[in-house]
XYZ file of C-alpha atoms in Angstrom:
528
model
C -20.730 0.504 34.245
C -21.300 4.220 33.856
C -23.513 4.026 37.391
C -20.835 2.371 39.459
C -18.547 5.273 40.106
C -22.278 7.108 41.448
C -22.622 4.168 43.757
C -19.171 3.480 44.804
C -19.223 7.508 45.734
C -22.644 7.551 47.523
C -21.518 4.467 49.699
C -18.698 6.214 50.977
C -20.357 9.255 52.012
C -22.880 7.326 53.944
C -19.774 4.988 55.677
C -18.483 8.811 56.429
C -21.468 9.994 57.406
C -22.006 6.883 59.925
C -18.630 7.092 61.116
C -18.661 10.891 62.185
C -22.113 10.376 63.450
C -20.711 7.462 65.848
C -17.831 9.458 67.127
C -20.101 12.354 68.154
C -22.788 10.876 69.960
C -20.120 7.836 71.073
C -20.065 8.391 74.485
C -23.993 8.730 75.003
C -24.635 5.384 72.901
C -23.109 3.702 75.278
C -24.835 4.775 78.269
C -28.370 2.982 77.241
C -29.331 -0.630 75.923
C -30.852 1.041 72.645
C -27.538 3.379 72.251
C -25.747 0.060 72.234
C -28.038 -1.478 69.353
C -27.681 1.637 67.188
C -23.869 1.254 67.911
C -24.247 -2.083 66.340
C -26.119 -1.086 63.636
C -23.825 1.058 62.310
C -20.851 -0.755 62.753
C -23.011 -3.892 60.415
C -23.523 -1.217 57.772
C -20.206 0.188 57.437
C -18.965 -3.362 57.727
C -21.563 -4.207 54.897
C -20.458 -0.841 52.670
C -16.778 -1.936 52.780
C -17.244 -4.989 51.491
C -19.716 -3.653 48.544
C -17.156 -1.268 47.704
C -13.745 -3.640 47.477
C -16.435 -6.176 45.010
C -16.937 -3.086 42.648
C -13.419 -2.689 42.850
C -12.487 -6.155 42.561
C -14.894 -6.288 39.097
C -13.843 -3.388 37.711
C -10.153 -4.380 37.720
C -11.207 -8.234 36.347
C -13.258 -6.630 33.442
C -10.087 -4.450 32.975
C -7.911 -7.403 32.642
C -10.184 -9.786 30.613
C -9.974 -6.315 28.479
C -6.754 -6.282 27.921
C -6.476 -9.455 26.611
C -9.811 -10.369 24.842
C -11.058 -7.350 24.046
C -15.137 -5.835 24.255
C -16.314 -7.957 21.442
C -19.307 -5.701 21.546
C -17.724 -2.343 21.250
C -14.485 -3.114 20.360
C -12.875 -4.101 16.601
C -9.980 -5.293 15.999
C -8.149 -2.678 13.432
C -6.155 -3.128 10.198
C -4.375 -0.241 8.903
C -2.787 -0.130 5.706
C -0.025 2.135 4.216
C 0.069 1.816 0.321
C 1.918 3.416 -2.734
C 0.346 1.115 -5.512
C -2.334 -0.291 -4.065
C -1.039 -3.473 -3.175
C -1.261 -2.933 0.959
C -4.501 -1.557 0.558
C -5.848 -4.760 -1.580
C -3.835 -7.018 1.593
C -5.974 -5.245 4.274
C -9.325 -5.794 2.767
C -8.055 -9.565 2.053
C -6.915 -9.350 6.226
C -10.238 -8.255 7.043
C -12.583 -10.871 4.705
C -10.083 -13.998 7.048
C -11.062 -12.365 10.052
C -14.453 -11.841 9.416
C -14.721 -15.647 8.591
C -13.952 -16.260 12.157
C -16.451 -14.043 13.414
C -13.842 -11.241 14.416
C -15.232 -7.277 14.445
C -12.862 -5.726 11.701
C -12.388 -1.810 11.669
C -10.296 -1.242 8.317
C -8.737 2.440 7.377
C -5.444 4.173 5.784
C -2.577 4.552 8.172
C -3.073 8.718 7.273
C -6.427 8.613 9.107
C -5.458 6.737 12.382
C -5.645 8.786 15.592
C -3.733 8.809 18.802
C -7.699 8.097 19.774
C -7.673 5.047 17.681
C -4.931 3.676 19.078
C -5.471 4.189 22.814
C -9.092 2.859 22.343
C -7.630 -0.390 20.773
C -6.467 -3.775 21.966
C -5.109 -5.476 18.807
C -4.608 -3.913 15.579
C -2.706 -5.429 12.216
C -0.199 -2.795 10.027
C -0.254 -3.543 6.835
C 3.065 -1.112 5.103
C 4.755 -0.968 1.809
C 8.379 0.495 2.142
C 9.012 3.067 -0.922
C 12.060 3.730 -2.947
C 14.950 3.480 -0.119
C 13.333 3.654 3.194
C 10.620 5.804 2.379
C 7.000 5.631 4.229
C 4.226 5.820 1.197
C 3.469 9.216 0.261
C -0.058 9.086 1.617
C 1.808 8.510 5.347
C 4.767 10.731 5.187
C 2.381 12.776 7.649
C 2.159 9.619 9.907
C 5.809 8.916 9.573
C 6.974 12.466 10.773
C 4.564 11.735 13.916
C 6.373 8.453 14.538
C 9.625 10.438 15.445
C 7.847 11.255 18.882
C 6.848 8.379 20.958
C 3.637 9.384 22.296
C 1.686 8.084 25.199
C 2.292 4.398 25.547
C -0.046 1.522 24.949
C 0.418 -1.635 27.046
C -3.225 -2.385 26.170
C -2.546 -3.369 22.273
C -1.414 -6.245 20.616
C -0.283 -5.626 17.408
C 1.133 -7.374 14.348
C 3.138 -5.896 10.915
C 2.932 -7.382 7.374
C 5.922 -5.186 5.771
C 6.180 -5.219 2.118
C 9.165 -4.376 0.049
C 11.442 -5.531 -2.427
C 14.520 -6.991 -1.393
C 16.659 -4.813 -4.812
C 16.329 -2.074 -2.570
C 19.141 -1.814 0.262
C 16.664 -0.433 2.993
C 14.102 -3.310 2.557
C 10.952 -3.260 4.267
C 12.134 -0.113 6.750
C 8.952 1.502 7.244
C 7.486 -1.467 8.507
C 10.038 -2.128 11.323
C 10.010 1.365 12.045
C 6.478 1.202 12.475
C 6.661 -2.173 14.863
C 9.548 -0.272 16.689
C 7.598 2.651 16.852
C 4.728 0.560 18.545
C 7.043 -1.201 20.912
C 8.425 1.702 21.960
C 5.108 3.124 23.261
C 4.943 -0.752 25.097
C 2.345 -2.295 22.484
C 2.993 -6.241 22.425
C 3.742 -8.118 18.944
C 1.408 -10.728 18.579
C 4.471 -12.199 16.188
C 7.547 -11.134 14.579
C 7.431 -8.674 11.389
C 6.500 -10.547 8.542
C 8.600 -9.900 5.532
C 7.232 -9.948 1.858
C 9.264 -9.438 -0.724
C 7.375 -8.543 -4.401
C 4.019 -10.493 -3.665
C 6.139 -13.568 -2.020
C 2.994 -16.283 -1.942
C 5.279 -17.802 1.043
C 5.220 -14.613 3.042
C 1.351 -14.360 2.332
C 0.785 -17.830 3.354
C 2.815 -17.433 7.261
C 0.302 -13.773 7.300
C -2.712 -15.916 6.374
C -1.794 -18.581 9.227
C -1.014 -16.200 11.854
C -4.757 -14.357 10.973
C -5.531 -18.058 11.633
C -3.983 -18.060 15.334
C -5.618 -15.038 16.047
C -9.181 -15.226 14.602
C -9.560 -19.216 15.306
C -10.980 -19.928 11.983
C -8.259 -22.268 10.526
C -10.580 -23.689 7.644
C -10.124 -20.297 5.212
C -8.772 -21.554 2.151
C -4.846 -20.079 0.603
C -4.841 -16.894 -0.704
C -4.167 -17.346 -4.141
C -3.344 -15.029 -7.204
C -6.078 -14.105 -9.777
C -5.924 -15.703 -12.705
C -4.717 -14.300 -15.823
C -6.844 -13.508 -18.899
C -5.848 -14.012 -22.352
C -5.230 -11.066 -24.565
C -4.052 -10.446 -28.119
C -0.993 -8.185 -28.840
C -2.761 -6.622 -32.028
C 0.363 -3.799 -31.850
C 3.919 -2.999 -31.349
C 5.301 0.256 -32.532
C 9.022 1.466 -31.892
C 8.511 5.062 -30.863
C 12.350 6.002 -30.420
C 13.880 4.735 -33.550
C 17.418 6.116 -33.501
C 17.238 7.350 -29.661
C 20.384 7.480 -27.263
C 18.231 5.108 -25.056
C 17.077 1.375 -25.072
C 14.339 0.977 -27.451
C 10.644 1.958 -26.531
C 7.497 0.577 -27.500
C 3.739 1.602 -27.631
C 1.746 -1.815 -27.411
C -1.972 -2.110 -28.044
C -3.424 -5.446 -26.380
C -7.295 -6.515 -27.065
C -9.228 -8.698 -24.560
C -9.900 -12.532 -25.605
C -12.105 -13.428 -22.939
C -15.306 -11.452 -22.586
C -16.501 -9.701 -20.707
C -13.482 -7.090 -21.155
C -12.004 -6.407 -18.121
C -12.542 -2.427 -16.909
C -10.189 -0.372 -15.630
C -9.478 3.751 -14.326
C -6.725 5.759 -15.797
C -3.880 4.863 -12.865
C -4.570 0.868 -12.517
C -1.997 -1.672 -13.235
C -1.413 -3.990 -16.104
C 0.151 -7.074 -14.392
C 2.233 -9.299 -17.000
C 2.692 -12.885 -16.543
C 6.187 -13.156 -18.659
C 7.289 -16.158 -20.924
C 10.995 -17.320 -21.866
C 11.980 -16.712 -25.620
C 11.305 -20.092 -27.469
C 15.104 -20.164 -27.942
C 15.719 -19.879 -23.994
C 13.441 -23.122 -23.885
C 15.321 -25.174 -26.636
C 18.792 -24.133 -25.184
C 17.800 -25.238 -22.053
C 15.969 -29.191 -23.663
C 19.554 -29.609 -24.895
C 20.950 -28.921 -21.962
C 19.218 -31.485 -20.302
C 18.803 -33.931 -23.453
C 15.029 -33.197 -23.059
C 12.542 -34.295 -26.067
C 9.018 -34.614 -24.499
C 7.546 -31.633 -26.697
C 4.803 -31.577 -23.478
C 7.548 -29.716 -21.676
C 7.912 -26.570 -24.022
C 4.670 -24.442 -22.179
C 5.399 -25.043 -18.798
C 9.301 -24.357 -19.348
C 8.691 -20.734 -21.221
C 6.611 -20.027 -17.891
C 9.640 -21.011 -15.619
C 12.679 -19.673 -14.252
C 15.604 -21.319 -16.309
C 18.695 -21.282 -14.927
C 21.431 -20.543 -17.106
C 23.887 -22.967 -16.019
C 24.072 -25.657 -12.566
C 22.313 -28.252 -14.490
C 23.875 -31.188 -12.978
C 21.655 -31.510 -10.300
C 18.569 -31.464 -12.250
C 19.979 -34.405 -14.869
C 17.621 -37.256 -14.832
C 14.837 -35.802 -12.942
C 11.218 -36.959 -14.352
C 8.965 -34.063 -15.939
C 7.229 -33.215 -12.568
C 10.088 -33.439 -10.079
C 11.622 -31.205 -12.880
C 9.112 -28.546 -13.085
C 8.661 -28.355 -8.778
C 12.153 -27.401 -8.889
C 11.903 -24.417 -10.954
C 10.257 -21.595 -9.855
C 7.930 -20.031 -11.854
C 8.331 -16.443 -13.469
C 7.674 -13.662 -11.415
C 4.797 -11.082 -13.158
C 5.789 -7.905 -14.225
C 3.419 -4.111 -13.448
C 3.207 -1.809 -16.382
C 1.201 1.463 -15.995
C -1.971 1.673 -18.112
C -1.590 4.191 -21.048
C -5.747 4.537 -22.437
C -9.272 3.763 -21.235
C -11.667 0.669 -21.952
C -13.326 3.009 -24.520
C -10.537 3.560 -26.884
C -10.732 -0.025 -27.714
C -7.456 -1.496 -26.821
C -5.050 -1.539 -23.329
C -2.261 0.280 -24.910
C 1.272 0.430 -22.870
C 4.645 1.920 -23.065
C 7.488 -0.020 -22.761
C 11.124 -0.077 -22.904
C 13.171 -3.159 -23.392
C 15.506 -3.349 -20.387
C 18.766 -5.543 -20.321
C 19.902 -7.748 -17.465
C 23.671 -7.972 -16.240
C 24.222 -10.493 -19.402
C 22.861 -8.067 -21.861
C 19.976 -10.623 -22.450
C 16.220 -8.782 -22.530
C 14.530 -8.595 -19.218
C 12.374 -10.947 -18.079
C 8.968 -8.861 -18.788
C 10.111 -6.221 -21.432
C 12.030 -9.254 -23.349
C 8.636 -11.203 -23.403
C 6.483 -8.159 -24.796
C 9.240 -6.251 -27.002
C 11.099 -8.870 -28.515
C 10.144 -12.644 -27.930
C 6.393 -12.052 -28.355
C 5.044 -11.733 -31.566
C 1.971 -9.856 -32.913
C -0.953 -11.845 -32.430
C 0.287 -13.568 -29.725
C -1.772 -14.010 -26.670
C -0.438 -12.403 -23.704
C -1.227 -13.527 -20.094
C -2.619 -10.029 -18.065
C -4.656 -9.138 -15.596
C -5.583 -5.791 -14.258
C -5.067 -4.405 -10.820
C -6.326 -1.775 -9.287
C -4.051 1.096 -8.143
C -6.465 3.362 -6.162
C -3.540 5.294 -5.049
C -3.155 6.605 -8.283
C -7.146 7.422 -9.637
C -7.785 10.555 -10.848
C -8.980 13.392 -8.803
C -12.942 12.994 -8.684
C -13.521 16.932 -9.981
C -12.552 19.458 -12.181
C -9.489 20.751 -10.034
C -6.449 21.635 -11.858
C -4.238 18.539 -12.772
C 0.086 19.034 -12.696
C 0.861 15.904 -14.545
C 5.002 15.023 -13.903
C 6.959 12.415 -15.226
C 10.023 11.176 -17.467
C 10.140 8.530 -19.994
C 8.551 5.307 -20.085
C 6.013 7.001 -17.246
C 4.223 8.970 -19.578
C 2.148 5.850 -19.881
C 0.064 6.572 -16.555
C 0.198 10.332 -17.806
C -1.619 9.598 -20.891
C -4.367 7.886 -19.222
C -4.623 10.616 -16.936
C -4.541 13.220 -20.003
C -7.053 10.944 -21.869
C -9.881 10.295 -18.806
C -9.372 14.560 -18.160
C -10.482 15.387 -21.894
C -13.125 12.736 -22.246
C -14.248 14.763 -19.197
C -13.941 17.858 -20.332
C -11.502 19.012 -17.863
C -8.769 21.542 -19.654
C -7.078 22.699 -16.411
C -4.165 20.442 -17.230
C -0.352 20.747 -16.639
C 2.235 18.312 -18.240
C 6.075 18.354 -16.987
C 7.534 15.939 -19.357
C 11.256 14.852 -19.573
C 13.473 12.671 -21.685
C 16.787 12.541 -23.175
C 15.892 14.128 -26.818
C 13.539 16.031 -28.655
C 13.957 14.771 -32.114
C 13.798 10.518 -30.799
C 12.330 10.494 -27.684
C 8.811 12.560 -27.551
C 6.674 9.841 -27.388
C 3.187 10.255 -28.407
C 4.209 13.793 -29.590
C 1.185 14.690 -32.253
C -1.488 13.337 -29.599
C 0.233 15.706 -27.076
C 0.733 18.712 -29.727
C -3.079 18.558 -30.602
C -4.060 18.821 -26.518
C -2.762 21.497 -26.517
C -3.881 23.275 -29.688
C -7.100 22.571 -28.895
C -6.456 24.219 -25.180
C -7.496 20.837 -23.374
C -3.632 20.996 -21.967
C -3.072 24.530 -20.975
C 0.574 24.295 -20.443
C 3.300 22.000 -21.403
C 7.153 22.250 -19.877
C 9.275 19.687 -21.680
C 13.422 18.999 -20.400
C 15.548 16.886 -22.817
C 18.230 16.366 -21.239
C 20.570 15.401 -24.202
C 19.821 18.119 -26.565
C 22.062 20.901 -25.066
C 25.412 21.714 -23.290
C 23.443 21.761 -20.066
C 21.917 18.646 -18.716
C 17.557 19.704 -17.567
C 15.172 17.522 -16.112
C 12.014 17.740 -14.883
C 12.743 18.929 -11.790
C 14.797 22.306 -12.770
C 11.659 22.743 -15.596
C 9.722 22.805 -12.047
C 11.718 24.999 -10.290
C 11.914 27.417 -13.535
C 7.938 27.634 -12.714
C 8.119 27.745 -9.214
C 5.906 31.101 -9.329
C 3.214 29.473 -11.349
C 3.033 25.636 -9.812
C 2.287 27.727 -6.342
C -0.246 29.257 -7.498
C -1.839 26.381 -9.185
C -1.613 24.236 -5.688
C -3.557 27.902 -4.088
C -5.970 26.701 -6.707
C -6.817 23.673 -5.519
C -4.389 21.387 -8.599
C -3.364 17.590 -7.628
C 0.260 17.257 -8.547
C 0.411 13.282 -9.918
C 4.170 11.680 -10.477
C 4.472 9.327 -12.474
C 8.372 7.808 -13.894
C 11.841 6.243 -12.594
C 11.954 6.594 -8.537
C 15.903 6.891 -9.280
C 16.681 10.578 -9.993
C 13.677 11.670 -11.235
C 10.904 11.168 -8.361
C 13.928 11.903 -5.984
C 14.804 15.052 -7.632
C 10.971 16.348 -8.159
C 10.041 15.541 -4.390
C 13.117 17.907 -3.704
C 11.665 20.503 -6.014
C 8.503 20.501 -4.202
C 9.723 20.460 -1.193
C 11.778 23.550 -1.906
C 8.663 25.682 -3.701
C 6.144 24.640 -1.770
C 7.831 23.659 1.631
C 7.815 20.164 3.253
C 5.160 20.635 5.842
C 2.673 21.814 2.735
C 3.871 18.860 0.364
C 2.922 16.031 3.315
C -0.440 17.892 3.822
C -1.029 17.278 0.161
C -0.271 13.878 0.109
C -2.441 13.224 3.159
C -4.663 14.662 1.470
C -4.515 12.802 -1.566
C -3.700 15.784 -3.425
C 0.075 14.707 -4.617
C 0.536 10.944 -5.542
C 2.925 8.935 -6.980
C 3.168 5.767 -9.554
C 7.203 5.294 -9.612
C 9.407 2.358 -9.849
């Protein structure tokens, strides 16, 4: 193809060549019998050039279209592009790719931060894959991306494109930065291969219409359902109240051991995903309810969603029509607070209350309902978003409450390292009830493996501080740790807390600065 343009060109300037040639000597060709042949000659050849020329033309604009909608199988891949916060998007994309590589489809797979207006023009179809943060909010590894998207850019008829959005319907502005993104695309004249696909908190429905639609596209139809790993069994060996007497809902620090071996591994930042059970009161109130006595029923019911009244419809329904009609619990995510190597998968947990003041549905299970030695249903996920730097570079470790989980692990993998440059911004409501893990923090920090500790209770004086004004109080000293080369990792409530420190930031180390550091990876955030 790279030739054609040289032999298109050289074509013409021999039809030009012929032509002026004719007109000159036009008046003495005619005069003999040979003057007429040449005359013929060249008329044949420029004849025969014209046609040449309107084939290349011809193939070059049928290779165009066929192009446009198949694609250069040879040269060509068809992209998915992921946004994550937790992980979650990221593990979707690599899922995408594995369906489409069943069908024999050339997959190019990479971070939504690292595509290129080159990317994009070069492309025919490419898949989105984007988790919506907090309320509205692009992950913090795109915020880059997302400030791009408010200029339209060249447009794009060539590509096809398709968005799996992610979100959680709680939040008012659900799934935003995915629509933004298709309206972004369709702005710029890219063509949906289908509508945005909504999935709300892992919905297996949602996954199932993405799965079919990777179906239509790839024409491999026989990939079996994407399903969710199985839980492994683990023992609850510990539950310790850390805030007896506290202001707040009470906290725990539980220690789980593995009972299926090999024992799972895991990186400080991954995931401890619960799979919750209903109190074995919650299961008898709801038997009575329904004059139930088949003792066969108790396990599957403590793993369903029971409603709490609107039984009349379910009256009389045999054991299996019963059980399709209730959905099953959804899992909870808990931040990892140790490493394999200290023996057990400890977490931090507060027992939350829902709008009837009974326990919530994952902290009830694992604070109150569960006891010791019970075996817990967990598996681990990996939040890649959240690993630890892969150096020595200085560490700012933020977060309030219950998020000093992921903290710890951080704190913990840094030491085993023997990596001291380490900064914790820790807030809760007071001193004297709420420091959790206080004496393990205290001796960090004697031994200089944390080099500085800022601590805000916010209860324990006239004036309400958090995390964020113990930030701005350092403002002097956090910039010149970022000069430095430090990661900044956030880790706590996304409701006032990640809000307010993302504000903080923004103010001492500007906006433009913050999204560079979160492109790359150098500010990252575990918040819910």
């Amino acid at each position: 193809m790279r030739r054609m343009p040289t032999l298109v060109q050289w074509m013409l300037a021999l039809l030009c060549a012929n032509l002026v040639s004719w007109s000159a000597a036009r008046a003495h060709l005619t005069d003999s019998r040979e003057g007429r042949w040449l005359l013929a000659a060249l008329i044949v050849l420029a004849y025969m050039t014209f046609c040449v020329v309107t084939g290349l033309k011809v193939r070059r604009a049928r290779r165009q279209q066929e192009s446009l909608w198949h694609g250069d199988a040879a040269a060509q891949s068809l992209l998915v592009v992921f946004a994550s916060q937790t992980g979650f998007a990221e593990q979707l994309a690599l899922q995408t790719a594995q369906s489409l590589r069943r069908g024999d489809v050339a997959v190019r797979v990479l971070p939504l931060a690292r595509l290129t207006e080159d990317d994009l023009a070069a492309a025919t179809r490419a898949l989105f894959i984007a988790s919506t943060t907090g309320e509205g909010d692009a992950p913090d590894s795109a915020a880059g991306f997302a400030l791009r998207m408010q200029h339209a850019g060249a447009p794009l008829p060539q590509l096809s494109f398709g968005v799996l959005a992610l979100g959680d319907r709680s939040y008012a502005r659900y799934c935003v930065f995915g629509h933004a993104l298709a309206a972004w695309l369709r702005q710029r004249r890219a063509q949906p291969l289908f509508d945005v696909v909504e999935v709300d908190n892992g919905d297996d429905g949602a996954l199932r219409h993405w799965q079919h639609q990777l179906g239509v596209i790839s024409g491999y139809r026989d990939d079996s359902d994407w399903s969710a790993p199985s839980y492994g069994r683990w023992r609850l060996a510990e539950r310790r109240l850390l805030n007896p007497g506290s202001l707040g809902d009470p906290a725990f620090h539980l220690a789980l051991t593995p009972l299926d071996l090999p024992a799972p591994q895991w990186q400080a930042g991954d995931i401890a995903e619960i799979g919750p059970r209903n109190s074995a009161e919650d299961v008898r109130r709801f038997m009575r309810a329904l004059s139930l006595v088949d003792a066969a029923l108790v396990e599957p019911l403590a793993a369903r969603v029971l409603p709490l009244d609107g039984f009349p419809d379910l009256q009389g329904l045999p054991a299996p029509a019963l059980l399709a009609r209730l959905k099953p619990l959804p899992h909870r995510e808990y931040s990892i607070a140790s490493l394999p190597q200290d023996g057990t998968l400890d977490l931090l947990v507060r027992r939350m209350r829902q709008a009837d003041g009974r326990p919530g549905i994952g902290s009830g299970w694992l604070t109150a309902h569960a006891p010791e030695g019970a075996t817990i249903a967990l598996r681990i996920r990996r939040n890649s978003g959240f690993h630890p730097p892969p150096d020595d570079r200085p560490l700012i470790l933020i977060g309030n409450g219950t998020g000093l989980a992921g903290l710890r692990a951080h704190l913990r993998a840094r030491v085993a390292a023997g990596h001291v440059r380490n900064w914790l911004v820790f807030g809760e409501r007071s001193r004297a009830h709420d420091w959790f893990h206080r004496d393990e923090i205290e001796a960090w920090q004697a031994r200089g493996q944390l080099q500085r500790l800022d601590l805000a209770f916010s209860r324990d004086g006239a004036e309400r501080i958090y995390v964020q004004d113990r930030l701005r109080q350092a403002a002097p000293a956090l910039r010149e740790w970022v000069e430095q080369g430090a990661a900044i990792y956030v880790c706590g409530s996304l409701q006032g807390m990640a809000t307010g420190v993302a504000q903080a930031l923004q103010e001492i180390l500007g906006e433009d600065a913050l999204i560079a550091l979160a492109e790359q990876g150098r500010y990252r955030r575990d918040v819910y």
